Amino acid sequence: MSIRKILIVEDEGIIAEDISDSLISLGYRITGIVYSGEEAIQSVTEFRPDLVLMDVNLQGEIDGITAAEEIRSRFQIPVVYLTAYADENTLRRVNATQPFGYIVKPFEEKNLHTTIQLALHRHEYDSLTNLPNRSLLREQLNQVLEKQKELPAIISVVTLSLDRINRINSTLGHDIGDFVLCKVAERLSNCQENINMVARLEAAEFAIVLEPVAKKQDAAKIARNILDLVAQAMIVKGSEVYVTASIGISLSPDDSSDGDELLKNAYTAMYNSQEKGGNKYQFYTAKAANNSINKFTQETCLRNALKRSEFEVYYEPQIEIKTGKIIGAEALVRWNHPKRGRVSPGEFIPMAEEMGLIAPLGEWVLETACRQTKAWQTEGLPPLRVAVNMSARQFEEKNLTERVSQILRETNLDPKCLELELTEGLILQDETAATQAFTMWREMGIRIAIDDFGTGYSSLSYPKRFAFDALKIDKSFIRDIADDRQNAAITVAIIQMAHSMNLTVIAEGVENEAELAFLCKHDCDEIQGYFFSQALPSAEFAALLKSDKCWKL
Ligand code: C2E
Ligand code: MG
Ligand code: MG
């Protein structure tokens, strides 16, 4: 990795010098130390650092948060905040600027280093495919558009979505799904003569910027080739797997000369291809843009799903490294869609959140999981803790904490057997509500785990300020951990930090022996992932529990 350049914005000279010395000794280059928001923006304009460390409280016209917002929106440079103390209002403003990290002073050198590493990594690359992510795509697309401005050529922005990837995930498993995604990424990256850049946007969605072409038909021809390339058989574990893609194309300058607008238009065209059955490309037309009936139908289905009992809770075993035994289960909701089959929560949870349906859905999952766990206990199965995911949006409900205790009372489950999984982002959104809820839950005996640790605001100072029990290292850091030095370094740092704070560490998404061996060696406490088992329907999970299986770790 090249040497990363960092700008320090900090109005206390001694602290700034200290940070600078630390960073230099850690191998970073400092583009400057400045004392105000105005100077920060000027310095960024001039030196384009890779990351900015920003004190929240600065003297002068422009405070840290305003400067950070400008740096993010104008330059797309990640900002990590530094602050000694922040009130609720400040935290809300901080959160609105989508920070890449948040460090509370005073802090330790290794926390600073880890926070910066996480921020830089998250900023530019997709962890699964290693392709550039949306942020790097936008930056490079804008450069391409700028360069082509005066020339007569056409720039084509292509979005590509794999058809029916959910089917692959639910029938062959997520690991095969991920393999397919990586394979497609590799095929697209290797097709250099026509493609300028490939990025991964969402789950099974890619964006491609084509090399300039003279006419629209040339772009159509390339799109056809890309469809063929994707459709070629893949050999997965000895058998052939086929996928197709839906493609949308928008052209500069005809459809727009703005990068974001071009992407949006390509998306619209891509949805159109999907609706026509997939394995197709479509150019953007204004008419297609009006055709968003599809989303509406989906929302209606989701609204009715709870009434029609289309949801089901699956259970993914969590294994304690020390004993090799199942110590808990993560409850993961599934939607058995009458037409589409099993839909993954990655798809419908965001929709449920947007539609205000997450509260009733979340309560239903909690109640189902608690009732089931109690039933297993009554049956005399080995003791078990159940982990339930909670969405940030559920905190908007006023009586959330009461509902949780009510459900525990009704289902008669010992609160010690319940763990609630929350993500980092949630805390910054409403610190007071989060603190209150956590305190109350922990007093009742409920465990609190921070989910997807490292992918959110990466505030390594949370555990100091909030009462948690466990950290779950996100699966993107576990991937190839035995070979990927960056992932390895981050994971080891998280484990050490968590242990120094007396927290349990759970690694999620463990897929193979090498990953497992690494985690055992570095003293991780608990693990879950496809290596042991994917999430199972309740009956299958009960059978596994009954077998009282003990893994040799
Ligand atoms: P999460 O809480 O981080 O859950 C872990 C996800 O990783 C699950 O996906 C799980 O099936 C998957 N996974 C487990 N082992 C492996 C592995 O070895 N490799 C890979 N590649 N993946 C693995 P799932 O079930 O699709 O859930 C996705 C996300 O949806 C969850 O992420 C969670 O954020 C959310 N979710 C699921 N159920 C609920 C729920 O009841 N309420 C809320 N609010 N969110 C939920
Ligand atoms: Mg979870
Ligand atoms: Mg997770």
Coordinates of C-alpha atoms and ligand atoms in Angstrom, one line a residue:
M1 CA 0.0 0.0 0.0
S2 CA 1.3 3.5 -0.8
I3 CA 2.0 5.9 2.0
R4 CA -1.2 7.5 3.2
K5 CA -1.4 11.3 3.6
I6 CA -3.2 12.8 6.5
L7 CA -4.2 16.3 7.4
I8 CA -4.5 17.1 11.1
V9 CA -7.0 19.8 12.1
E10 CA -6.6 20.5 15.8
D11 CA -6.4 23.9 17.5
E12 CA -4.4 22.7 20.5
G13 CA -0.8 22.8 19.4
I14 CA 0.6 20.2 21.8
I15 CA -2.1 17.6 21.0
A16 CA -1.6 18.2 17.3
E17 CA 2.1 17.7 17.5
D18 CA 1.6 14.5 19.5
I19 CA -0.8 13.1 17.0
S20 CA 1.6 14.0 14.2
D21 CA 4.5 12.3 15.9
S22 CA 2.4 9.2 16.5
L23 CA 1.2 9.0 12.9
I24 CA 4.7 9.5 11.4
S25 CA 6.0 6.7 13.6
L26 CA 3.2 4.6 12.3
G27 CA 4.2 5.2 8.7
Y28 CA 1.8 8.0 7.6
R29 CA 2.7 11.2 5.9
I30 CA 1.3 14.5 7.3
T31 CA 0.2 17.0 4.7
G32 CA -0.2 19.7 7.4
I33 CA -1.3 20.7 10.8
V34 CA -3.9 23.5 10.7
Y35 CA -5.9 25.1 13.4
S36 CA -9.2 26.2 11.9
G37 CA -12.0 25.1 9.5
E38 CA -11.1 27.7 6.9
E39 CA -7.4 26.5 6.8
A40 CA -8.6 22.9 6.7
I41 CA -10.6 23.4 3.5
Q42 CA -7.8 25.4 2.0
S43 CA -5.2 22.8 2.8
V44 CA -7.4 20.0 1.5
T45 CA -7.8 21.9 -1.8
E46 CA -4.1 22.3 -2.1
F47 CA -2.7 18.9 -0.9
R48 CA -5.6 16.4 -1.3
P49 CA -4.8 14.2 1.7
D50 CA -6.2 10.7 1.8
L51 CA -7.9 11.3 5.2
V52 CA -8.6 14.2 7.5
L53 CA -8.4 14.1 11.3
M54 CA -10.8 16.8 12.4
D55 CA -11.2 18.3 15.9
V56 CA -15.0 19.0 16.4
N57 CA -14.6 22.1 18.4
L58 CA -12.6 24.7 16.5
Q59 CA -12.4 28.5 16.9
G60 CA -13.4 30.7 14.1
E61 CA -16.2 31.1 11.6
I62 CA -16.3 27.5 10.4
D63 CA -16.4 24.8 13.1
G64 CA -15.0 21.2 12.6
I65 CA -18.4 19.7 11.6
T66 CA -19.1 22.3 8.9
A67 CA -15.6 22.0 7.5
A68 CA -15.9 18.1 7.5
E69 CA -19.2 18.3 5.6
E70 CA -17.6 20.5 3.0
I71 CA -14.6 18.3 2.7
R72 CA -16.8 15.2 2.3
S73 CA -19.2 16.7 -0.2
R74 CA -16.7 18.6 -2.3
F75 CA -13.7 16.3 -2.2
Q76 CA -15.1 12.9 -1.0
I77 CA -12.2 12.6 1.5
P78 CA -13.0 10.6 4.6
V79 CA -13.0 12.5 7.9
V80 CA -12.3 11.0 11.3
Y81 CA -13.4 13.2 14.2
L82 CA -11.5 14.0 17.3
T83 CA -13.3 15.3 20.3
A84 CA -13.0 15.6 24.1
Y85 CA -16.7 15.7 24.8
A86 CA -19.7 16.1 22.6
D87 CA -23.3 16.9 23.6
E88 CA -26.2 15.3 21.9
N89 CA -26.8 18.1 19.4
T90 CA -23.2 18.0 18.3
L91 CA -23.3 14.2 18.0
R92 CA -26.4 14.5 15.8
R93 CA -24.6 17.0 13.6
V94 CA -21.5 14.7 13.5
N95 CA -23.6 11.8 12.4
A96 CA -25.3 13.8 9.6
T97 CA -21.9 14.2 7.9
Q98 CA -21.4 10.5 7.6
P99 CA -18.1 10.3 9.5
F100 CA -15.6 7.5 8.9
G101 CA -14.6 7.3 12.5
Y102 CA -14.9 9.1 15.8
I103 CA -12.2 9.2 18.4
V104 CA -12.7 10.5 21.9
K105 CA -9.7 12.2 23.5
P106 CA -7.7 11.1 25.2
F107 CA -7.0 8.0 23.1
E108 CA -4.4 5.4 22.6
E109 CA -2.1 5.3 19.6
K110 CA -3.3 1.8 18.6
N111 CA -7.0 3.0 18.6
L112 CA -6.0 5.9 16.4
H113 CA -4.2 3.6 14.0
T114 CA -7.0 1.1 13.8
T115 CA -9.6 3.8 13.3
I116 CA -7.6 5.3 10.4
Q117 CA -7.0 1.9 8.8
L118 CA -10.7 1.1 9.0
A119 CA -11.7 4.4 7.6
L120 CA -9.3 4.3 4.6
H121 CA -10.3 0.7 3.8
R122 CA -14.0 1.4 4.0
H123 CA -13.7 4.5 2.0
E124 CA -12.6 3.0 -1.3
Y125 CA -12.9 -0.7 -1.7
D126 CA -15.6 -3.3 -1.5
S127 CA -14.4 -5.9 0.9
L128 CA -15.8 -9.0 -0.9
T129 CA -14.6 -8.4 -4.4
N130 CA -11.9 -5.9 -3.8
L131 CA -13.3 -3.8 -6.6
P132 CA -13.6 0.0 -6.1
N133 CA -16.8 0.9 -4.3
R134 CA -19.3 3.6 -5.0
S135 CA -17.1 6.3 -3.6
L136 CA -14.1 5.6 -5.7
L137 CA -16.4 5.1 -8.7
R138 CA -17.9 8.5 -8.4
E139 CA -14.5 10.1 -8.1
Q140 CA -13.1 8.4 -11.1
L141 CA -16.2 8.8 -13.2
N142 CA -16.2 12.5 -12.6
Q143 CA -12.6 12.6 -13.8
V144 CA -13.4 10.7 -16.9
L145 CA -16.3 13.0 -17.7
E146 CA -14.2 16.0 -17.1
K147 CA -11.5 14.7 -19.5
Q148 CA -14.0 14.0 -22.2
K149 CA -15.9 17.2 -22.0
E150 CA -14.4 18.8 -25.1
L151 CA -14.2 15.7 -27.1
P152 CA -16.9 14.3 -29.4
A153 CA -16.9 10.8 -27.9
I154 CA -19.7 9.2 -25.9
I155 CA -19.1 8.0 -22.3
S156 CA -21.4 5.1 -21.3
V157 CA -22.3 4.3 -17.7
V158 CA -23.5 0.8 -17.3
T159 CA -25.1 -0.7 -14.2
L160 CA -25.4 -4.4 -14.0
S161 CA -27.4 -6.6 -11.6
L162 CA -27.2 -10.4 -11.4
D163 CA -30.6 -11.9 -12.0
R164 CA -32.1 -14.2 -9.3
I165 CA -29.0 -14.1 -7.1
N166 CA -31.4 -14.7 -4.1
R167 CA -32.2 -18.1 -5.6
I168 CA -28.5 -19.0 -5.6
N169 CA -28.1 -17.7 -2.1
S170 CA -31.1 -19.6 -0.7
T171 CA -30.6 -22.9 -2.6
L172 CA -26.8 -23.2 -2.8
G173 CA -25.9 -21.0 0.2
H174 CA -24.3 -17.6 0.6
D175 CA -20.8 -18.8 0.2
I176 CA -21.6 -19.9 -3.4
G177 CA -23.5 -16.6 -3.9
D178 CA -20.3 -14.8 -2.8
F179 CA -18.2 -16.9 -5.1
V180 CA -20.4 -16.1 -8.0
L181 CA -20.1 -12.4 -7.3
C182 CA -16.3 -12.6 -7.1
K183 CA -16.2 -14.6 -10.3
V184 CA -18.3 -12.0 -12.1
A185 CA -16.1 -9.2 -10.7
E186 CA -13.1 -11.0 -12.0
R187 CA -14.5 -11.5 -15.5
L188 CA -15.5 -7.9 -15.8
S189 CA -12.1 -6.7 -14.5
N190 CA -10.3 -8.8 -17.1
C191 CA -12.1 -7.3 -20.0
Q192 CA -9.8 -4.4 -20.3
E193 CA -10.1 -3.2 -23.9
N194 CA -13.7 -2.0 -23.6
I195 CA -14.0 -1.2 -20.0
N196 CA -12.4 1.7 -18.2
M197 CA -13.6 0.8 -14.7
V198 CA -15.7 -1.6 -12.7
A199 CA -17.1 -1.0 -9.3
R200 CA -19.3 -2.9 -6.9
L201 CA -22.3 -0.9 -5.7
E202 CA -24.7 -3.1 -3.8
A203 CA -25.1 -6.8 -3.1
A204 CA -25.3 -8.1 -6.6
E205 CA -24.9 -4.8 -8.4
F206 CA -22.0 -3.5 -10.4
A207 CA -21.3 -0.3 -12.3
I208 CA -19.1 -0.2 -15.3
V209 CA -17.7 2.8 -17.1
L210 CA -16.9 2.0 -20.7
E211 CA -14.0 3.3 -22.7
P212 CA -15.3 6.2 -24.9
V213 CA -17.2 5.1 -28.1
A214 CA -18.2 6.9 -31.2
K215 CA -21.8 5.8 -31.4
K216 CA -24.6 4.4 -29.3
Q217 CA -24.5 1.0 -31.2
D218 CA -20.9 0.5 -30.1
A219 CA -22.0 0.7 -26.5
A220 CA -24.8 -1.8 -27.2
K221 CA -22.4 -4.2 -28.7
I222 CA -20.2 -4.1 -25.6
A223 CA -23.2 -4.5 -23.4
R224 CA -24.2 -7.7 -25.4
N225 CA -20.6 -9.0 -24.9
I226 CA -20.8 -8.3 -21.2
L227 CA -24.1 -10.3 -20.9
D228 CA -22.4 -13.2 -22.7
L229 CA -19.4 -13.0 -20.5
V230 CA -21.5 -13.2 -17.4
A231 CA -23.7 -16.0 -18.8
Q232 CA -20.7 -18.4 -19.3
A233 CA -20.8 -21.4 -17.0
M234 CA -19.0 -21.2 -13.7
I235 CA -17.6 -24.3 -12.0
V236 CA -18.5 -24.3 -8.4
K237 CA -17.4 -27.2 -6.2
G238 CA -17.3 -29.4 -9.3
S239 CA -20.7 -28.5 -10.8
E240 CA -21.8 -25.9 -13.3
V241 CA -23.6 -22.8 -12.1
Y242 CA -25.2 -20.3 -14.5
V243 CA -26.2 -16.7 -13.9
T244 CA -27.5 -14.0 -16.1
A245 CA -27.5 -10.2 -15.7
S246 CA -29.7 -7.2 -16.3
I247 CA -28.0 -4.2 -17.7
G248 CA -28.9 -0.5 -17.9
I249 CA -27.0 2.1 -19.9
S250 CA -27.0 5.8 -19.8
L251 CA -24.9 8.0 -22.1
S252 CA -23.0 11.2 -21.7
P253 CA -23.6 13.8 -22.9
D254 CA -27.0 12.8 -24.2
D255 CA -28.7 11.6 -21.0
S256 CA -26.7 13.8 -18.7
S257 CA -23.1 15.0 -18.2
D258 CA -23.3 14.6 -14.4
G259 CA -21.9 11.4 -12.9
D260 CA -24.6 10.9 -10.3
E261 CA -27.3 11.6 -12.7
L262 CA -25.9 9.1 -15.2
L263 CA -25.7 6.4 -12.6
K264 CA -29.3 7.1 -11.5
N265 CA -30.5 6.9 -15.1
A266 CA -28.5 3.7 -15.8
Y267 CA -30.3 2.2 -12.7
T268 CA -33.7 3.1 -14.0
A269 CA -32.8 1.4 -17.3
M270 CA -31.5 -1.6 -15.4
Y271 CA -34.8 -2.1 -13.5
N272 CA -36.5 -2.0 -16.8
S273 CA -34.3 -4.9 -18.0
Q274 CA -35.0 -6.8 -14.9
E275 CA -38.8 -6.4 -15.3
K276 CA -38.5 -7.7 -18.8
G277 CA -37.2 -10.9 -17.4
G278 CA -33.4 -10.3 -17.2
N279 CA -30.5 -11.3 -19.4
K280 CA -31.1 -8.0 -21.3
Y281 CA -29.7 -4.6 -21.7
Q282 CA -31.7 -1.4 -22.0
F283 CA -30.7 2.2 -22.7
Y284 CA -32.2 4.9 -20.5
T285 CA -35.3 6.6 -21.7
A286 CA -37.3 9.2 -19.9
K287 CA -40.4 7.0 -20.3
A288 CA -38.8 4.1 -18.4
A289 CA -38.2 6.5 -15.5
N290 CA -41.9 6.7 -14.9
N291 CA -42.2 3.0 -14.7
S292 CA -41.7 2.4 -11.0
I293 CA -44.8 0.4 -10.4
N294 CA -42.6 -2.5 -9.4
K295 CA -41.5 -1.0 -6.2
F296 CA -45.1 -0.1 -5.2
T297 CA -46.2 -3.7 -5.7
Q298 CA -43.3 -5.0 -3.6
E299 CA -44.2 -2.6 -0.8
T300 CA -47.8 -3.9 -0.8
C301 CA -46.6 -7.5 -0.6
L302 CA -44.3 -6.6 2.4
R303 CA -47.1 -4.8 4.2
N304 CA -49.3 -8.0 4.0
A305 CA -46.5 -10.4 4.8
L306 CA -46.8 -10.2 8.6
K307 CA -50.6 -10.7 8.4
R308 CA -50.1 -13.7 6.1
S309 CA -47.4 -15.2 8.3
E310 CA -44.9 -15.2 5.6
F311 CA -42.0 -14.5 7.9
E312 CA -39.9 -17.2 9.6
V313 CA -37.1 -17.1 12.0
Y314 CA -33.9 -19.1 11.3
Y315 CA -31.2 -19.8 13.8
E316 CA -27.5 -19.7 13.2
P317 CA -25.4 -21.5 15.8
Q318 CA -22.7 -19.6 17.7
I319 CA -19.8 -21.8 19.0
E320 CA -17.6 -21.1 22.0
I321 CA -14.0 -21.7 21.0
K322 CA -13.0 -22.9 24.5
T323 CA -15.5 -25.8 24.5
G324 CA -16.3 -26.4 20.9
K325 CA -20.0 -26.3 21.8
I326 CA -23.0 -24.3 20.7
I327 CA -23.4 -21.6 23.2
G328 CA -26.0 -19.5 21.4
A329 CA -28.0 -18.8 18.3
E330 CA -28.5 -15.7 16.2
A331 CA -32.1 -15.3 15.1
L332 CA -32.3 -14.2 11.5
V333 CA -35.6 -13.5 9.8
R334 CA -36.5 -14.9 6.4
W335 CA -39.4 -13.9 4.1
N336 CA -41.1 -16.8 2.4
H337 CA -42.5 -14.8 -0.5
P338 CA -45.4 -16.6 -2.2
K339 CA -44.0 -15.9 -5.7
R340 CA -40.3 -15.2 -5.3
G341 CA -39.4 -17.9 -2.8
R342 CA -37.1 -17.0 0.1
V343 CA -36.1 -13.3 0.1
S344 CA -33.1 -12.3 2.1
P345 CA -33.3 -9.8 4.9
G346 CA -30.7 -7.6 3.2
E347 CA -33.3 -6.8 0.7
F348 CA -36.5 -6.4 2.8
I349 CA -35.2 -5.0 6.1
P350 CA -34.2 -1.7 4.5
M351 CA -37.6 -1.6 2.8
A352 CA -39.4 -2.4 6.1
E353 CA -37.4 0.4 7.8
E354 CA -38.3 2.9 5.1
M355 CA -41.9 2.0 5.2
G356 CA -42.1 2.1 9.1
L357 CA -42.8 -1.6 9.3
I358 CA -39.7 -2.5 11.2
A359 CA -41.2 -2.0 14.7
P360 CA -43.9 -4.6 14.3
L361 CA -41.6 -6.9 12.4
G362 CA -38.8 -6.6 14.9
E363 CA -41.2 -7.3 17.8
W364 CA -42.5 -10.3 16.1
V365 CA -38.9 -11.7 15.6
L366 CA -38.0 -11.0 19.2
E367 CA -41.2 -12.6 20.5
T368 CA -40.8 -15.7 18.2
A369 CA -37.1 -16.1 19.1
C370 CA -37.7 -15.8 22.9
R371 CA -40.7 -18.2 22.8
Q372 CA -38.7 -20.7 20.8
T373 CA -35.7 -20.5 23.1
K374 CA -37.9 -21.0 26.2
A375 CA -39.5 -24.0 24.5
W376 CA -36.1 -25.6 23.8
Q377 CA -35.2 -25.1 27.4
T378 CA -38.4 -26.6 28.7
E379 CA -37.7 -29.6 26.4
G380 CA -34.5 -30.1 28.3
L381 CA -32.1 -29.2 25.4
P382 CA -28.7 -27.8 26.3
P383 CA -28.8 -24.2 27.5
L384 CA -28.7 -21.6 24.9
R385 CA -28.5 -17.8 24.5
V386 CA -30.5 -16.3 21.7
A387 CA -29.3 -13.1 19.8
V388 CA -31.8 -10.9 18.2
N389 CA -30.9 -8.1 15.7
M390 CA -32.4 -4.7 16.4
S391 CA -32.6 -2.0 13.8
A392 CA -31.8 1.6 14.6
R393 CA -35.2 2.6 13.5
Q394 CA -36.7 0.6 16.4
F395 CA -35.2 3.1 18.7
E396 CA -37.6 5.7 17.3
E397 CA -40.4 3.8 19.1
K398 CA -41.0 5.4 22.5
N399 CA -41.8 2.3 24.4
L400 CA -39.1 0.0 23.0
T401 CA -37.6 -0.9 26.4
E402 CA -41.0 -1.6 27.9
R403 CA -41.9 -3.8 24.9
V404 CA -38.7 -5.8 25.3
S405 CA -39.4 -6.5 29.0
Q406 CA -43.1 -7.3 28.3
I407 CA -42.0 -9.9 25.7
L408 CA -39.6 -11.5 28.1
R409 CA -42.4 -11.6 30.7
E410 CA -44.9 -13.1 28.3
T411 CA -42.5 -15.7 27.0
N412 CA -41.1 -16.4 30.4
L413 CA -37.5 -16.4 29.1
D414 CA -34.7 -15.6 31.5
P415 CA -33.3 -12.2 30.4
K416 CA -29.8 -13.6 30.8
C417 CA -30.6 -15.8 27.8
L418 CA -31.3 -12.9 25.5
E419 CA -28.7 -10.9 23.6
L420 CA -29.6 -7.8 21.6
E421 CA -27.4 -7.0 18.5
L422 CA -27.1 -3.4 17.7
T423 CA -25.0 -1.6 15.1
E424 CA -22.6 1.2 15.7
G425 CA -24.6 3.7 13.7
L426 CA -27.5 3.4 16.1
I427 CA -25.6 4.9 19.0
L428 CA -24.6 8.1 17.2
Q429 CA -28.1 8.6 16.0
D430 CA -29.5 9.2 19.4
E431 CA -27.0 8.8 22.1
T432 CA -29.3 9.6 25.0
A433 CA -31.9 7.1 24.0
A434 CA -29.3 4.5 23.4
T435 CA -27.6 5.0 26.7
Q436 CA -30.9 4.8 28.6
A437 CA -32.0 1.7 26.8
F438 CA -28.7 0.0 27.3
T439 CA -28.5 0.8 31.0
M440 CA -32.0 -0.6 31.5
W441 CA -31.5 -3.7 29.5
R442 CA -28.2 -4.5 31.3
E443 CA -29.8 -4.0 34.7
M444 CA -32.4 -6.6 33.7
G445 CA -29.6 -9.0 32.7
I446 CA -29.9 -8.8 28.9
R447 CA -26.6 -8.9 27.0
I448 CA -25.7 -6.2 24.5
A449 CA -23.6 -6.9 21.4
I450 CA -22.3 -4.5 18.8
D451 CA -22.9 -6.0 15.4
D452 CA -20.9 -5.6 12.2
F453 CA -18.1 -3.9 14.3
G454 CA -15.7 -2.0 12.1
T455 CA -18.0 -1.2 9.2
G456 CA -19.9 1.7 10.8
Y457 CA -18.5 4.7 12.4
S458 CA -15.7 2.7 13.8
S459 CA -15.7 4.5 17.1
L460 CA -13.3 2.6 19.2
S461 CA -14.2 4.7 22.0
Y462 CA -17.8 3.5 22.3
P463 CA -17.0 0.5 24.5
K464 CA -15.5 3.0 27.0
R465 CA -18.5 5.1 27.2
F466 CA -21.3 2.6 26.8
A467 CA -22.0 -0.5 28.7
F468 CA -21.6 -3.5 26.3
D469 CA -21.0 -7.1 26.7
A470 CA -19.7 -8.2 23.3
L471 CA -18.3 -7.1 20.0
K472 CA -19.1 -8.9 16.7
I473 CA -16.3 -8.5 14.2
D474 CA -17.9 -8.0 10.8
K475 CA -17.5 -10.9 8.3
S476 CA -15.8 -8.6 5.8
F477 CA -12.7 -8.6 8.1
I478 CA -12.8 -12.3 8.6
R479 CA -12.6 -13.0 4.9
D480 CA -9.3 -14.6 3.9
I481 CA -7.9 -13.5 7.2
A482 CA -5.1 -16.0 7.1
D483 CA -3.7 -14.4 3.9
D484 CA -5.1 -10.9 3.9
R485 CA -2.7 -8.9 6.0
Q486 CA -4.9 -5.9 6.4
N487 CA -7.9 -7.9 7.6
A488 CA -5.6 -9.8 9.9
A489 CA -4.2 -6.7 11.4
I490 CA -7.6 -5.1 12.0
T491 CA -9.0 -8.3 13.5
V492 CA -6.2 -8.8 15.9
A493 CA -6.4 -5.1 16.9
I494 CA -10.1 -5.4 17.6
I495 CA -9.7 -8.6 19.6
Q496 CA -6.9 -7.1 21.8
M497 CA -8.8 -3.9 22.4
A498 CA -12.0 -5.8 23.3
H499 CA -10.3 -8.0 25.7
S500 CA -8.6 -5.1 27.4
M501 CA -12.1 -3.8 28.0
N502 CA -13.4 -7.2 29.2
L503 CA -15.7 -7.7 26.2
T504 CA -16.5 -11.0 24.6
V505 CA -15.4 -11.1 20.9
I506 CA -17.5 -13.0 18.4
A507 CA -16.3 -13.4 14.8
E508 CA -19.1 -13.8 12.3
G509 CA -18.9 -15.2 8.8
V510 CA -16.2 -17.9 9.4
E511 CA -16.2 -20.0 6.3
N512 CA -13.2 -22.2 6.4
E513 CA -10.6 -23.9 8.5
A514 CA -7.9 -21.3 7.8
E515 CA -10.1 -18.5 9.1
L516 CA -11.0 -20.6 12.1
A517 CA -7.4 -21.5 12.9
F518 CA -6.4 -17.8 12.8
L519 CA -9.2 -16.8 15.1
C520 CA -8.4 -19.6 17.6
K521 CA -4.8 -18.6 17.6
H522 CA -5.6 -15.0 18.3
D523 CA -7.9 -15.8 21.2
C524 CA -11.3 -14.9 19.8
D525 CA -14.0 -16.1 22.1
E526 CA -16.9 -17.2 19.9
I527 CA -17.5 -17.9 16.3
Q528 CA -20.3 -18.4 13.8
G529 CA -20.4 -18.9 10.1
Y530 CA -21.0 -21.3 7.3
F531 CA -18.0 -23.4 8.3
F532 CA -20.2 -24.6 11.2
S533 CA -23.7 -24.1 9.8
Q534 CA -25.8 -21.5 8.1
A535 CA -28.9 -20.3 9.8
L536 CA -31.4 -23.2 10.1
P537 CA -35.2 -23.5 10.4
S538 CA -36.1 -24.1 14.1
A539 CA -36.7 -27.8 13.7
E540 CA -33.3 -28.4 12.1
F541 CA -31.6 -26.2 14.7
A542 CA -33.3 -28.2 17.5
A543 CA -31.9 -31.4 15.9
L544 CA -28.4 -30.0 15.9
L545 CA -28.8 -28.9 19.5
K546 CA -30.1 -32.3 20.5
S547 CA -27.1 -34.0 19.0
D548 CA -25.0 -32.0 21.5
K549 CA -22.3 -31.8 18.9
C550 CA -18.8 -30.7 20.0
W551 CA -16.5 -29.2 17.3
K552 CA -12.8 -30.0 17.5
L553 CA -11.3 -26.5 17.3
Ligands
C2E1 P1 -26.0 -9.8 10.5 O1 -26.8 -9.6 11.8 O2 -24.6 -9.3 10.5 O3 -26.1 -11.3 10.2 C1 -25.1 -12.1 9.6 C2 -25.4 -12.4 8.2 O4 -24.3 -13.1 7.6 C3 -26.6 -13.3 8.0 O5 -27.2 -12.9 6.7 C4 -26.0 -14.6 7.9 O6 -26.8 -15.6 7.2 C5 -24.7 -14.3 7.1 N1 -23.7 -15.3 7.3 C6 -23.5 -16.1 8.3 N2 -22.4 -16.9 8.2 C7 -21.9 -16.5 7.0 C8 -20.7 -16.9 6.3 O7 -19.9 -17.7 6.7 N3 -20.4 -16.2 5.2 C9 -21.2 -15.2 4.7 N4 -20.9 -14.7 3.5 N5 -22.3 -14.8 5.3 C10 -22.6 -15.4 6.5 P2 -28.7 -12.7 6.6 O8 -29.5 -13.7 7.4 O9 -29.0 -12.5 5.2 O10 -28.9 -11.3 7.3 C11 -28.4 -10.1 6.8 C12 -28.6 -9.0 7.8 O11 -30.0 -8.7 7.9 C13 -28.2 -9.3 9.2 O12 -26.8 -9.1 9.3 C14 -29.0 -8.3 10.0 O13 -28.4 -7.0 9.9 C15 -30.3 -8.2 9.2 N6 -31.3 -8.9 9.9 C16 -31.6 -10.3 9.8 N7 -32.6 -10.6 10.6 C17 -33.0 -9.4 11.2 C18 -34.1 -9.1 12.1 O14 -34.8 -9.9 12.6 N8 -34.2 -7.8 12.5 C19 -33.3 -6.8 12.0 N9 -33.5 -5.5 12.4 N10 -32.4 -7.1 11.1 C20 -32.2 -8.4 10.7
MG2 MG -26.4 -9.8 13.6
MG3 MG -23.1 -8.9 11.6

